[in-house]
XYZ file of C-alpha atoms in Angstrom:
783
model
C 48.133 18.569 52.232
C 50.518 19.598 55.016
C 48.798 17.212 57.424
C 49.260 14.379 54.944
C 52.940 15.276 54.493
C 53.463 15.185 58.250
C 51.674 11.850 58.560
C 53.760 10.261 55.800
C 56.965 11.769 57.166
C 56.369 10.506 60.699
C 55.475 7.049 59.376
C 58.703 6.927 57.345
C 60.742 7.894 60.381
C 59.033 5.249 62.526
C 59.846 2.613 59.933
C 63.528 3.570 59.973
C 64.322 4.477 63.604
C 68.029 3.805 63.146
C 68.232 6.183 60.202
C 66.343 8.848 62.138
C 68.460 8.372 65.264
C 71.734 8.727 63.343
C 70.585 11.901 61.636
C 69.103 13.457 64.786
C 72.117 12.594 66.932
C 74.640 13.878 64.397
C 72.749 17.060 63.635
C 71.911 17.829 67.285
C 75.522 17.437 68.383
C 76.666 19.667 65.516
C 74.011 22.263 66.367
C 74.900 22.219 70.081
C 78.596 22.789 69.347
C 77.734 25.542 66.885
C 75.506 27.167 69.514
C 78.387 27.219 72.002
C 80.697 28.661 69.370
C 78.086 31.329 68.621
C 77.923 32.208 72.328
C 81.695 32.518 72.548
C 82.006 34.504 69.316
C 79.197 36.854 70.402
C 80.967 37.495 73.700
C 84.328 38.154 72.019
C 82.778 40.433 69.401
C 80.941 42.497 72.040
C 84.033 43.475 74.056
C 84.437 47.281 74.246
C 81.576 47.897 71.813
C 79.031 49.334 74.230
C 80.464 52.860 74.549
C 78.251 55.625 73.152
C 81.241 57.405 71.641
C 82.823 54.138 70.481
C 83.255 55.330 66.902
C 85.258 58.349 68.143
C 87.414 56.789 70.882
C 90.918 55.868 69.786
C 93.920 54.348 71.519
C 97.263 56.021 70.792
C 99.769 53.415 69.622
C 103.495 53.672 68.890
C 105.245 51.994 65.980
C 109.020 51.534 66.299
C 111.444 49.714 63.983
C 111.339 46.722 66.344
C 107.705 46.498 67.417
C 104.363 48.213 67.951
C 103.373 49.317 71.456
C 100.099 50.196 73.132
C 101.784 52.471 75.694
C 102.695 56.102 75.121
C 104.517 58.908 76.949
C 102.245 60.598 79.464
C 102.995 64.133 78.139
C 101.569 63.091 74.765
C 98.046 63.150 76.211
C 98.165 66.826 77.235
C 99.973 67.840 74.039
C 97.303 66.278 71.813
C 94.479 67.880 73.795
C 96.134 71.310 73.778
C 97.411 71.456 70.199
C 94.949 69.483 68.071
C 91.429 70.851 67.492
C 90.353 67.392 66.281
C 90.975 65.992 69.776
C 88.200 66.759 72.266
C 89.682 64.963 75.288
C 92.440 62.547 76.160
C 92.480 60.017 78.977
C 95.686 58.399 80.256
C 94.934 55.043 81.868
C 97.268 52.979 84.049
C 97.424 49.237 84.585
C 95.115 47.392 86.953
C 96.733 46.300 90.204
C 95.650 45.279 93.681
C 95.563 47.915 96.419
C 94.532 47.728 100.056
C 91.484 49.931 100.597
C 90.212 50.568 104.123
C 86.999 52.260 105.228
C 86.135 52.376 108.913
C 86.419 48.722 110.003
C 86.348 47.177 106.513
C 89.583 46.320 104.669
C 89.721 44.764 101.211
C 92.210 44.268 98.424
C 90.607 45.913 95.415
C 91.591 46.111 91.761
C 92.475 49.737 91.011
C 93.614 51.934 88.137
C 94.952 55.443 87.914
C 93.051 57.323 85.208
C 92.742 60.804 83.803
C 89.981 63.208 84.975
C 87.985 62.845 81.734
C 87.563 59.088 82.124
C 83.801 59.109 82.679
C 83.231 61.744 79.998
C 84.904 59.593 77.348
C 83.856 56.068 78.346
C 80.243 55.009 78.926
C 80.591 53.611 82.432
C 77.417 54.855 84.186
C 77.914 56.952 87.300
C 75.360 56.156 89.993
C 76.526 59.117 92.052
C 78.866 61.984 91.245
C 79.521 64.328 88.314
C 81.355 62.826 85.315
C 83.134 66.137 84.611
C 84.614 66.544 88.105
C 84.559 63.152 89.811
C 88.329 62.588 89.402
C 89.533 66.191 89.312
C 91.247 66.323 92.693
C 94.409 64.388 93.592
C 92.646 62.982 96.661
C 89.382 61.933 94.996
C 88.373 58.358 94.291
C 85.512 56.626 92.472
C 84.281 53.217 93.644
C 82.327 50.560 91.831
C 78.921 49.681 93.235
C 80.286 46.352 94.495
C 83.339 47.928 96.130
C 81.165 50.543 97.834
C 78.930 47.780 99.196
C 81.924 45.831 100.519
C 83.475 48.862 102.179
C 80.396 50.662 103.520
C 77.664 48.028 103.589
C 75.134 46.905 101.008
C 72.327 48.992 102.481
C 73.979 52.373 101.862
C 72.887 54.225 98.715
C 75.525 55.472 96.226
C 74.700 59.090 97.077
C 75.308 58.369 100.764
C 78.749 56.895 99.968
C 79.877 60.117 98.273
C 81.829 62.186 100.759
C 83.044 59.192 102.767
C 86.777 58.619 103.268
C 88.868 55.582 102.318
C 92.518 54.909 103.031
C 94.672 53.538 100.237
C 97.628 51.252 101.023
C 97.985 52.861 104.417
C 99.610 55.935 102.850
C 96.835 58.410 102.087
C 93.166 59.204 102.639
C 90.918 59.702 99.616
C 87.449 61.229 99.500
C 84.834 59.206 97.631
C 83.603 61.525 94.897
C 81.622 59.059 92.824
C 80.129 55.575 92.591
C 79.862 53.849 89.218
C 77.997 50.757 88.033
C 80.115 47.615 88.023
C 82.162 47.486 84.835
C 80.871 44.616 82.663
C 83.077 41.666 81.755
C 82.843 42.759 78.114
C 85.157 45.678 78.906
C 88.920 45.398 78.514
C 89.279 48.184 81.083
C 88.216 46.783 84.429
C 88.637 47.979 88.016
C 86.659 48.508 91.209
C 88.609 51.580 92.317
C 89.496 54.482 90.012
C 92.118 56.930 91.250
C 93.276 60.278 89.832
C 96.343 60.041 87.619
C 97.705 63.120 89.379
C 98.259 61.127 92.576
C 100.395 58.664 90.612
C 102.253 61.442 88.796
C 103.454 63.306 91.888
C 105.044 60.084 93.165
C 106.623 59.047 89.854
C 108.771 61.742 88.277
C 109.562 59.532 85.284
C 105.983 59.919 84.099
C 106.717 63.413 82.758
C 109.557 62.175 80.536
C 108.918 61.717 76.833
C 111.377 58.817 76.842
C 109.329 56.641 79.213
C 106.138 54.854 78.238
C 104.118 53.527 81.122
C 100.467 54.382 80.407
C 97.859 53.865 77.725
C 96.516 57.087 76.216
C 92.998 57.268 74.792
C 91.702 60.140 72.682
C 88.150 61.232 71.940
C 87.960 62.841 68.505
C 85.487 65.478 67.457
C 82.560 64.376 65.321
C 83.641 64.097 61.712
C 87.360 64.279 62.568
C 89.652 62.227 60.337
C 91.916 59.922 62.409
C 94.394 59.694 59.540
C 94.770 63.474 59.579
C 95.535 63.272 63.306
C 98.070 60.501 62.601
C 99.856 62.764 60.150
C 100.024 65.635 62.649
C 101.390 63.602 65.572
C 103.701 61.363 63.531
C 106.890 63.149 64.571
C 105.929 64.441 67.999
C 107.818 61.915 70.131
C 110.922 62.091 67.930
C 110.923 65.904 68.115
C 110.549 65.993 71.905
C 112.770 63.111 73.013
C 116.096 61.570 72.140
C 114.488 58.280 71.383
C 114.552 55.629 68.706
C 112.449 56.573 65.672
C 108.831 55.932 66.543
C 105.533 56.892 65.047
C 102.452 57.464 67.204
C 99.157 56.661 65.488
C 95.506 56.137 66.371
C 93.739 52.797 66.536
C 89.991 52.623 67.130
C 89.388 51.429 70.691
C 86.352 49.316 69.787
C 88.591 47.286 67.444
C 91.528 46.962 69.826
C 90.386 43.739 71.516
C 89.909 41.812 68.273
C 92.580 43.464 66.140
C 95.640 43.684 68.376
C 98.532 42.482 66.213
C 100.471 44.997 64.162
C 103.317 45.292 61.720
C 104.325 48.901 62.051
C 101.107 50.886 61.869
C 99.173 48.202 59.978
C 96.827 45.720 61.658
C 97.751 42.142 60.732
C 95.512 40.107 63.033
C 94.665 39.397 66.642
C 91.846 37.582 68.403
C 89.800 37.936 65.234
C 91.881 35.063 63.853
C 90.590 32.784 66.620
C 87.035 33.873 65.882
C 87.488 33.015 62.216
C 88.885 29.615 63.147
C 85.956 28.766 65.397
C 83.359 30.077 62.950
C 84.961 27.796 60.366
C 84.772 24.909 62.858
C 81.056 25.576 63.424
C 80.506 25.465 59.667
C 82.601 22.282 59.450
C 80.470 20.540 62.068
C 77.224 21.610 60.448
C 78.499 20.528 57.038
C 79.529 17.128 58.370
C 76.085 16.652 59.921
C 74.349 17.845 56.741
C 76.462 15.489 54.640
C 75.320 12.615 56.852
C 71.736 13.478 56.014
C 72.377 13.723 52.290
C 74.336 10.483 52.147
C 71.833 8.481 54.154
C 68.853 9.894 52.278
C 70.291 9.028 48.845
C 71.622 5.666 50.048
C 68.210 4.561 51.264
C 66.447 5.873 48.164
C 65.912 2.348 46.905
C 63.771 1.586 49.941
C 61.530 4.572 49.172
C 61.455 3.957 45.410
C 58.255 1.862 45.505
C 56.459 4.532 47.501
C 57.578 7.230 45.077
C 56.575 5.174 42.056
C 53.064 4.548 43.357
C 52.556 8.173 44.314
C 53.713 9.338 40.903
C 51.526 6.764 39.161
C 48.419 8.114 40.881
C 49.213 11.688 39.938
C 51.716 13.180 42.406
C 54.001 15.694 40.701
C 57.717 16.291 41.245
C 57.004 19.331 43.406
C 54.755 17.327 45.697
C 57.334 14.524 46.033
C 60.149 17.017 46.654
C 58.006 18.867 49.172
C 57.336 15.639 51.041
C 61.030 14.873 51.464
C 61.913 18.458 52.281
C 59.288 18.401 55.018
C 60.831 15.192 56.399
C 64.215 16.928 56.435
C 62.776 19.950 58.237
C 61.064 17.643 60.726
C 64.370 15.974 61.529
C 65.974 19.408 61.891
C 63.286 20.519 64.335
C 63.723 17.398 66.465
C 67.516 17.877 66.306
C 67.154 21.475 67.451
C 65.165 20.411 70.514
C 67.739 17.739 71.376
C 70.517 20.313 70.837
C 68.858 22.672 73.329
C 68.794 19.881 75.907
C 72.519 19.268 75.314
C 73.257 22.986 75.634
C 71.357 23.213 78.935
C 73.270 20.232 80.322
C 76.693 21.462 79.182
C 76.387 25.198 79.921
C 78.093 24.946 83.363
C 81.092 23.157 81.825
C 81.221 25.765 79.034
C 81.213 28.627 81.562
C 83.971 26.995 83.611
C 86.150 26.400 80.561
C 85.798 29.797 78.886
C 85.304 31.990 81.967
C 82.114 33.415 80.439
C 79.322 33.483 83.011
C 76.219 32.364 81.156
C 73.007 30.512 82.013
C 69.919 29.680 79.987
C 68.177 32.624 81.613
C 70.857 35.112 80.540
C 70.938 34.012 76.903
C 68.996 36.539 74.782
C 65.944 35.096 72.983
C 67.568 36.159 69.720
C 70.132 33.384 70.198
C 67.409 30.736 70.244
C 65.824 32.281 67.172
C 69.153 32.240 65.351
C 69.726 28.642 66.474
C 66.321 27.580 65.184
C 67.006 29.378 61.917
C 70.350 27.606 61.530
C 68.716 24.235 62.232
C 66.011 24.812 59.632
C 68.522 26.167 57.129
C 70.717 23.102 57.577
C 67.680 20.852 57.191
C 66.633 22.695 54.052
C 70.129 22.607 52.543
C 70.726 18.968 53.479
C 67.300 17.848 52.279
C 67.257 19.731 48.987
C 69.420 17.364 46.948
C 67.837 14.131 48.250
C 64.384 15.623 47.676
C 65.149 16.637 44.092
C 66.959 13.364 43.463
C 64.108 11.193 44.747
C 61.496 13.314 42.967
C 63.272 12.652 39.664
C 62.616 8.872 39.739
C 60.672 7.600 36.704
C 57.580 5.734 37.925
C 57.693 3.135 35.111
C 61.257 2.126 35.977
C 60.411 1.998 39.651
C 57.331 -0.190 39.239
C 59.055 -2.535 36.764
C 61.972 -2.913 39.216
C 64.504 -1.663 36.648
C 65.512 1.493 38.618
C 69.263 1.719 39.017
C 71.259 4.402 40.802
C 73.782 5.955 38.471
C 77.488 6.360 38.926
C 77.043 10.072 39.518
C 75.006 9.428 42.653
C 77.520 6.931 43.963
C 80.416 9.261 43.264
C 78.611 12.109 44.959
C 78.233 10.022 48.120
C 81.899 9.069 47.941
C 82.873 12.709 47.469
C 80.808 13.754 50.465
C 82.471 11.094 52.629
C 85.886 12.343 51.499
C 84.868 15.916 52.291
C 83.627 14.926 55.767
C 86.824 13.219 56.736
C 88.984 15.910 55.147
C 87.365 18.442 57.482
C 87.917 16.061 60.399
C 91.585 15.753 59.403
C 92.005 19.545 59.526
C 90.580 19.629 63.040
C 92.653 16.719 64.319
C 95.941 18.063 62.911
C 95.205 21.553 64.242
C 94.325 20.163 67.662
C 97.511 18.098 67.799
C 99.651 21.100 66.825
C 98.099 23.354 69.495
C 98.572 20.625 72.105
C 102.228 20.062 71.180
C 102.974 23.810 71.212
C 101.339 24.253 74.614
C 103.308 21.307 75.979
C 106.457 22.945 74.610
C 105.632 26.203 76.366
C 104.844 24.456 79.638
C 108.021 22.355 79.668
C 110.602 24.582 77.947
C 113.499 25.745 80.093
C 112.897 29.404 80.905
C 116.334 30.240 82.213
C 114.847 30.253 85.721
C 113.069 27.782 87.989
C 109.366 28.596 88.136
C 108.524 25.719 90.452
C 108.088 26.279 94.219
C 108.007 30.091 93.936
C 105.356 32.104 95.791
C 104.624 35.792 95.203
C 103.097 37.970 97.905
C 102.727 41.743 98.097
C 105.004 43.956 100.177
C 102.664 46.521 101.690
C 101.960 48.422 104.867
C 104.450 47.785 107.681
C 105.907 44.854 105.759
C 107.137 47.288 103.135
C 108.068 50.092 105.495
C 110.072 47.609 107.575
C 111.083 45.462 104.635
C 114.454 44.308 105.968
C 113.000 43.283 109.331
C 110.079 41.569 107.615
C 112.292 39.546 105.287
C 114.644 38.687 108.151
C 111.678 37.367 110.145
C 111.019 34.814 107.416
C 114.514 33.354 107.322
C 114.677 29.891 108.827
C 110.909 29.512 109.147
C 109.409 26.118 108.268
C 109.102 25.461 104.536
C 111.019 28.571 103.432
C 114.269 28.105 101.526
C 115.010 31.694 100.444
C 113.390 35.139 100.312
C 114.039 38.147 98.078
C 112.045 40.955 96.426
C 111.503 42.579 93.050
C 109.224 45.057 91.334
C 108.046 42.608 88.655
C 107.182 39.033 87.887
C 110.372 37.935 86.072
C 108.372 35.936 83.502
C 106.199 38.970 82.651
C 108.607 41.914 82.616
C 106.728 44.889 81.206
C 108.766 47.970 82.152
C 111.188 49.259 79.545
C 113.159 52.435 79.055
C 115.304 54.147 76.479
C 117.265 55.805 79.272
C 120.173 53.335 79.263
C 123.542 54.384 77.768
C 126.813 52.481 77.412
C 130.283 53.108 75.949
C 130.204 53.176 72.155
C 126.454 53.534 71.916
C 125.474 55.254 68.667
C 123.791 58.626 69.013
C 120.746 57.407 67.125
C 120.495 54.094 69.024
C 117.573 54.320 71.412
C 116.789 50.652 71.899
C 114.268 49.805 74.586
C 115.925 48.052 77.529
C 113.778 46.224 80.057
C 114.288 46.902 83.747
C 113.840 44.709 86.830
C 114.443 46.293 90.247
C 115.578 43.692 92.763
C 116.859 42.950 96.234
C 119.895 40.822 97.122
C 119.492 37.133 96.349
C 117.098 37.608 93.448
C 119.133 35.622 90.916
C 119.718 32.744 93.343
C 116.122 32.606 94.558
C 114.764 32.569 91.002
C 117.102 29.748 90.023
C 118.837 31.783 87.323
C 122.336 30.935 86.103
C 125.220 33.384 85.951
C 127.100 33.484 82.656
C 129.858 35.763 83.991
C 130.729 37.755 87.093
C 128.614 37.549 90.227
C 125.211 38.472 91.614
C 124.418 41.314 94.007
C 125.893 40.674 97.436
C 125.501 42.460 100.804
C 129.262 42.057 101.156
C 129.787 44.707 98.469
C 128.407 48.103 99.426
C 129.255 49.322 95.915
C 126.514 47.079 94.502
C 124.056 49.877 95.291
C 125.421 51.406 92.083
C 125.770 48.101 90.225
C 123.753 46.212 87.616
C 123.462 42.688 86.306
C 122.797 42.308 82.574
C 121.212 39.432 80.733
C 123.182 37.976 77.812
C 121.017 39.807 75.298
C 121.811 43.174 76.910
C 125.543 42.360 77.056
C 125.476 41.465 73.351
C 123.586 44.659 72.523
C 126.210 46.783 74.307
C 129.068 44.957 72.520
C 131.226 45.123 75.628
C 134.531 43.225 75.212
C 134.576 42.498 78.924
C 131.226 43.494 80.436
C 132.292 42.866 84.047
C 133.325 46.187 85.499
C 132.096 48.195 82.514
C 130.295 51.430 83.287
C 126.826 52.117 81.939
C 124.344 54.861 82.634
C 120.786 54.131 83.770
C 118.341 57.030 84.075
C 121.250 59.463 84.422
C 123.042 57.381 87.088
C 126.467 55.897 86.450
C 126.474 52.229 87.434
C 128.923 49.345 87.056
C 128.235 45.900 85.617
C 128.921 43.253 88.268
C 127.585 40.214 86.423
C 125.870 38.740 83.383
C 122.969 36.316 83.854
C 122.009 33.772 81.239
C 118.998 34.811 79.169
C 115.647 33.995 80.730
C 112.171 34.232 79.202
C 110.930 37.526 80.563
C 107.781 37.791 78.459
C 105.508 35.975 76.070
C 106.714 33.161 73.823
C 105.227 35.216 70.996
C 108.117 37.670 71.396
C 111.891 37.210 71.534
C 113.939 37.694 74.710
C 114.776 41.377 75.074
C 117.832 43.117 76.578
C 117.181 43.298 80.322
C 118.951 44.993 83.232
C 118.663 43.951 86.883
C 119.162 46.977 89.115
C 119.689 46.703 92.870
C 117.000 48.988 94.338
C 115.402 47.125 97.283
C 113.406 50.158 98.392
C 111.564 50.208 95.042
C 110.468 46.586 95.211
C 106.934 45.552 96.153
C 106.761 41.829 95.348
C 108.060 39.397 97.975
C 109.556 36.358 96.238
C 109.722 33.217 98.363
C 111.306 29.913 97.330
C 109.648 26.979 99.028
C 111.453 23.845 100.124
C 110.064 21.143 97.779
C 107.244 19.232 99.415
C 106.736 21.793 102.178
C 104.310 24.189 100.503
C 101.718 24.115 103.297
C 104.361 24.837 105.929
C 105.747 27.710 103.847
C 102.294 29.257 103.369
C 101.638 29.012 107.094
C 104.969 30.735 107.792
C 104.235 33.515 105.283
C 100.732 34.070 106.656
C 102.012 34.261 110.230
C 104.677 36.803 109.284
C 102.207 38.901 107.290
C 99.728 38.954 110.161
C 102.478 39.943 112.581
C 103.435 42.979 110.484
C 100.055 43.734 108.845
C 97.320 42.308 111.082
C 94.570 44.246 109.288
C 95.660 43.329 105.767
C 94.329 40.272 103.892
C 96.958 37.647 103.109
C 97.021 36.865 99.374
C 99.553 34.873 97.414
C 100.203 33.530 93.940
C 102.356 30.717 92.628
C 104.708 31.652 89.812
C 103.919 28.540 87.772
C 100.197 29.292 88.075
C 100.645 32.889 86.865
C 102.751 31.584 83.974
C 99.977 29.208 82.951
C 97.398 31.997 83.306
C 99.330 34.065 80.764
C 98.522 31.403 78.164
C 94.965 30.734 79.274
C 93.448 31.774 75.940
C 95.692 29.310 74.091
C 94.860 26.594 76.623
C 91.123 27.235 76.212
C 91.537 27.185 72.449
C 93.367 23.866 72.664
C 90.682 22.326 74.872
C 87.878 23.518 72.612
C 89.709 22.208 69.564
C 90.081 18.801 71.186
C 86.377 18.710 71.992
C 85.357 19.775 68.493
C 87.809 17.373 66.828
C 86.288 14.496 68.801
C 82.792 15.715 67.897
C 83.733 15.952 64.207
C 85.115 12.407 64.216
C 82.050 11.183 66.104
C 79.572 12.789 63.716
C 81.534 11.709 60.631
C 81.842 8.189 62.027
C 78.140 8.183 62.798
C 77.324 9.036 59.210
C 79.770 6.431 57.945
C 78.167 3.854 60.232
C 74.745 4.564 58.790
C 76.032 4.558 55.230
C 77.824 1.226 55.686
C 74.739 -0.274 57.337
C 72.600 0.616 54.327
C 75.291 -0.458 51.876
C 75.676 -3.877 53.481
C 71.897 -4.223 53.573
C 71.790 -3.577 49.826
C 74.535 -6.176 49.241
C 73.252 -8.843 51.634
C 72.173 -11.203 48.825
C 75.550 -10.760 47.132
C 77.249 -11.575 50.435
C 75.024 -14.635 50.872
C 75.908 -15.941 47.416
C 79.634 -15.381 48.015
C 79.451 -17.263 51.329
C 77.650 -20.204 49.701
C 80.365 -20.278 47.050
C 83.041 -20.471 49.727
C 84.121 -16.897 50.508
C 85.703 -16.595 53.956
C 84.741 -14.059 56.599
C 88.070 -12.139 56.260
C 87.566 -11.957 52.484
C 84.055 -10.590 52.899
C 85.108 -8.079 55.549
C 87.895 -6.886 53.274
C 85.492 -6.598 50.359
C 83.096 -4.441 52.338
C 85.679 -2.229 54.069
C 88.292 -1.503 51.442
C 86.275 1.068 49.491
C 85.370 3.072 52.601
C 88.887 2.926 54.039
C 90.203 4.101 50.674
C 87.873 7.099 50.819
C 89.198 8.023 54.277
C 92.764 7.712 52.987
C 91.966 10.028 50.072
C 90.461 12.526 52.525
C 93.637 12.477 54.594
C 95.896 12.970 51.562
C 93.838 15.936 50.350
C 93.570 17.619 53.766
C 97.143 17.156 55.006
C 98.756 19.921 52.855
C 96.027 22.406 53.816
C 96.471 21.510 57.499
C 100.240 21.934 57.218
C 99.948 25.435 55.772
C 97.383 26.541 58.364
C 99.261 25.157 61.367
C 102.587 26.548 60.130
C 101.080 30.026 59.900
C 99.754 29.747 63.460
C 103.086 28.537 64.839
C 104.941 31.328 63.025
C 103.266 33.741 65.437
C 105.506 32.396 68.226
C 109.093 33.564 68.509
C 109.767 30.250 70.259
C 107.883 27.352 68.719
C 107.979 23.613 68.558
C 109.292 21.891 65.441
C 106.379 20.851 63.240
C 107.192 17.268 62.299
C 105.104 14.348 61.067
C 103.679 13.478 64.529
C 100.375 15.440 64.187
C 99.773 13.890 60.759
C 100.547 10.388 61.998
C 98.124 10.944 64.874
C 95.416 12.257 62.542
C 95.922 9.367 60.144
C 95.727 6.779 62.906
C 92.600 8.364 64.400
C 90.828 8.510 61.051
C 91.835 4.934 60.246
C 90.651 3.770 63.672
C 87.289 5.487 63.273
C 86.859 4.083 59.763
C 87.814 0.530 60.733
C 85.723 0.629 63.909
C 82.590 1.810 62.112
C 82.974 0.006 58.793
C 84.611 -3.117 60.179
C 81.897 -3.691 62.799
C 79.124 -3.572 60.216
C 81.128 -5.591 57.693
C 81.868 -8.300 60.235
C 78.212 -8.434 61.211
C 77.159 -8.851 57.570
C 79.922 -11.370 56.807
C 78.968 -13.618 59.734
C 75.208 -13.533 59.041
C 73.403 -16.723 57.954
C 73.422 -16.702 54.102
C 70.286 -18.876 53.973
C 68.172 -16.074 55.447
C 69.454 -13.589 52.862
C 68.816 -15.940 49.915
C 65.463 -17.212 51.181
C 63.998 -13.717 50.890
C 64.121 -14.073 47.109
């Protein structure tokens, strides 16, 4: 029986190669896109979920009236470990940054973090050499990744042989290698090749011991069975009791959930990357639905061509189950072929996918389970798409079929129309969403930031260049390609350091607003292309500027100073005088509003060299910078970064999302158009005699084209009208996540409408024109 089903199915497909090609192409493209989405979703969902104690590791968060923060005061870590029996260990972790690491004759810039001594006891990063309990105990100990150890000491040296060796960090101190760990996987949000003891950072940064400053992330390992909510209740008032700070509530958030659920309102999770996952899972379902709808529409549309076969088979004894089974098997056969074609598409497009998403993946690294899931999805789609046509065709009455009186009812026609509407409604959602993401990203890329991000190069002040900073900067003045040079401690578009240690006249006793700090050298405002709103910038001509500050407009408004110029404020216990007010500049993400910011003249605390390049002379400027760096630091690698590139990198996830949406929107339109093309082809074939009669009676080609296209174009218009309100609500919610967003006008809807109309007219109109210009004699002669 199965052999007979296969034989009949293959024969039917050979007789209708166009029908088979449309279904296979549509379904394979939908499956391939869904497979890529599954790869991406699997990667996102696996981040930070490989730790053995993952269900007991929590990140300590802080909720304030203004926002929720992932950083905490450093003393909170020791207090929780000492005073709470539910807490087994705590681990403070610093931010990843580049450091110069030297061993014998090898010098590399490595990514490094300062971490607490219990790091390897809490997190499941395998140690290849060293003891997890003591590897980071001493202030002069260091743990290297396997790759870093190979770079510094040679690939042939075993991890155990590396332990005990000495490395120099940033030319300031020697560290003893006390451990070597396996390279941290890309599915970890904590990444570094060099791990340093937090104690070394603490002795050089006195602010770390203050409860008012928040510069590290604190992780806590809870005891088995411990209730995190009970811990929340115990630590709720700790920061308020120990510091004169704005009201803030520390609370625990499970570390394994932090990557996906990172948006908060107070202490409640309200979203995060999980929203993107939901969007793309919905897109995968959309694409599969569109492809499945193609199958259903084409199968029911061509039912008249299979009616004779069904009638004969029923007349000789075939039951409804046998007929339904035959057509289900044909559907599964098409699904299997589509799955094979989809795998070929995936293999061809994997390099482009890896480049776009940054996920390193090849066919060899994809787990076999993925292929099994993909095959299951293909068969499930085939089964779902083939079920209705199979049941519908199996219901034909053999007498009506053989007498030639079989007529398709209105219900079947309306179902096909409804499916077409549904297809193009889904396509409308994708097109409108894609247009909105594109417009918002263009807005971000072109919006005035309050500074000039073009022609700015960042390099690191280190070694002799930092120790002899003034001489180093002076050596750059007048060199080819260089317009101006200054220094700071932060990228001005990504200011992350804040403090509650700023006081001003009239400040309320309970006002502990976070104020952001940028430490600068002379010429910072001018070099960054900022604009002064009042007063002046720091100038070498005024020795008193060493105790001066420049505020941004938001800080001046916060302090409610009648005349801010000359006003005295206190920063970290130091009395300073306001010398100027700079116009507000975007010092963080567009998701957040501009915050009060203070520029403090502290050249000795800067470590980023900021160079403005003469437009059109970038190569000359880079050559000048490299020559100066080699003169002062001949053994250090020369690295640089463009400010506009780092700005774009900050929105890489949104850019990737926009690109993927554009691809999937095009795919959705293609697959929907493909199905519409097949449906129109069969419809015009069914009406060819009618068209022939109309032409003989004098109907013109435009009249016939209009007759054949108007119903389909009307369906697309209905789809657009139904989908537009849903798209508006969804896009508005996404844009509301930005503090600075583009106005959401009619442009995305106009674009979506034009694209849908173009696809409909191109597919329907081509077939209609072909039918309208055909020789009517041939159509009528067949009778």
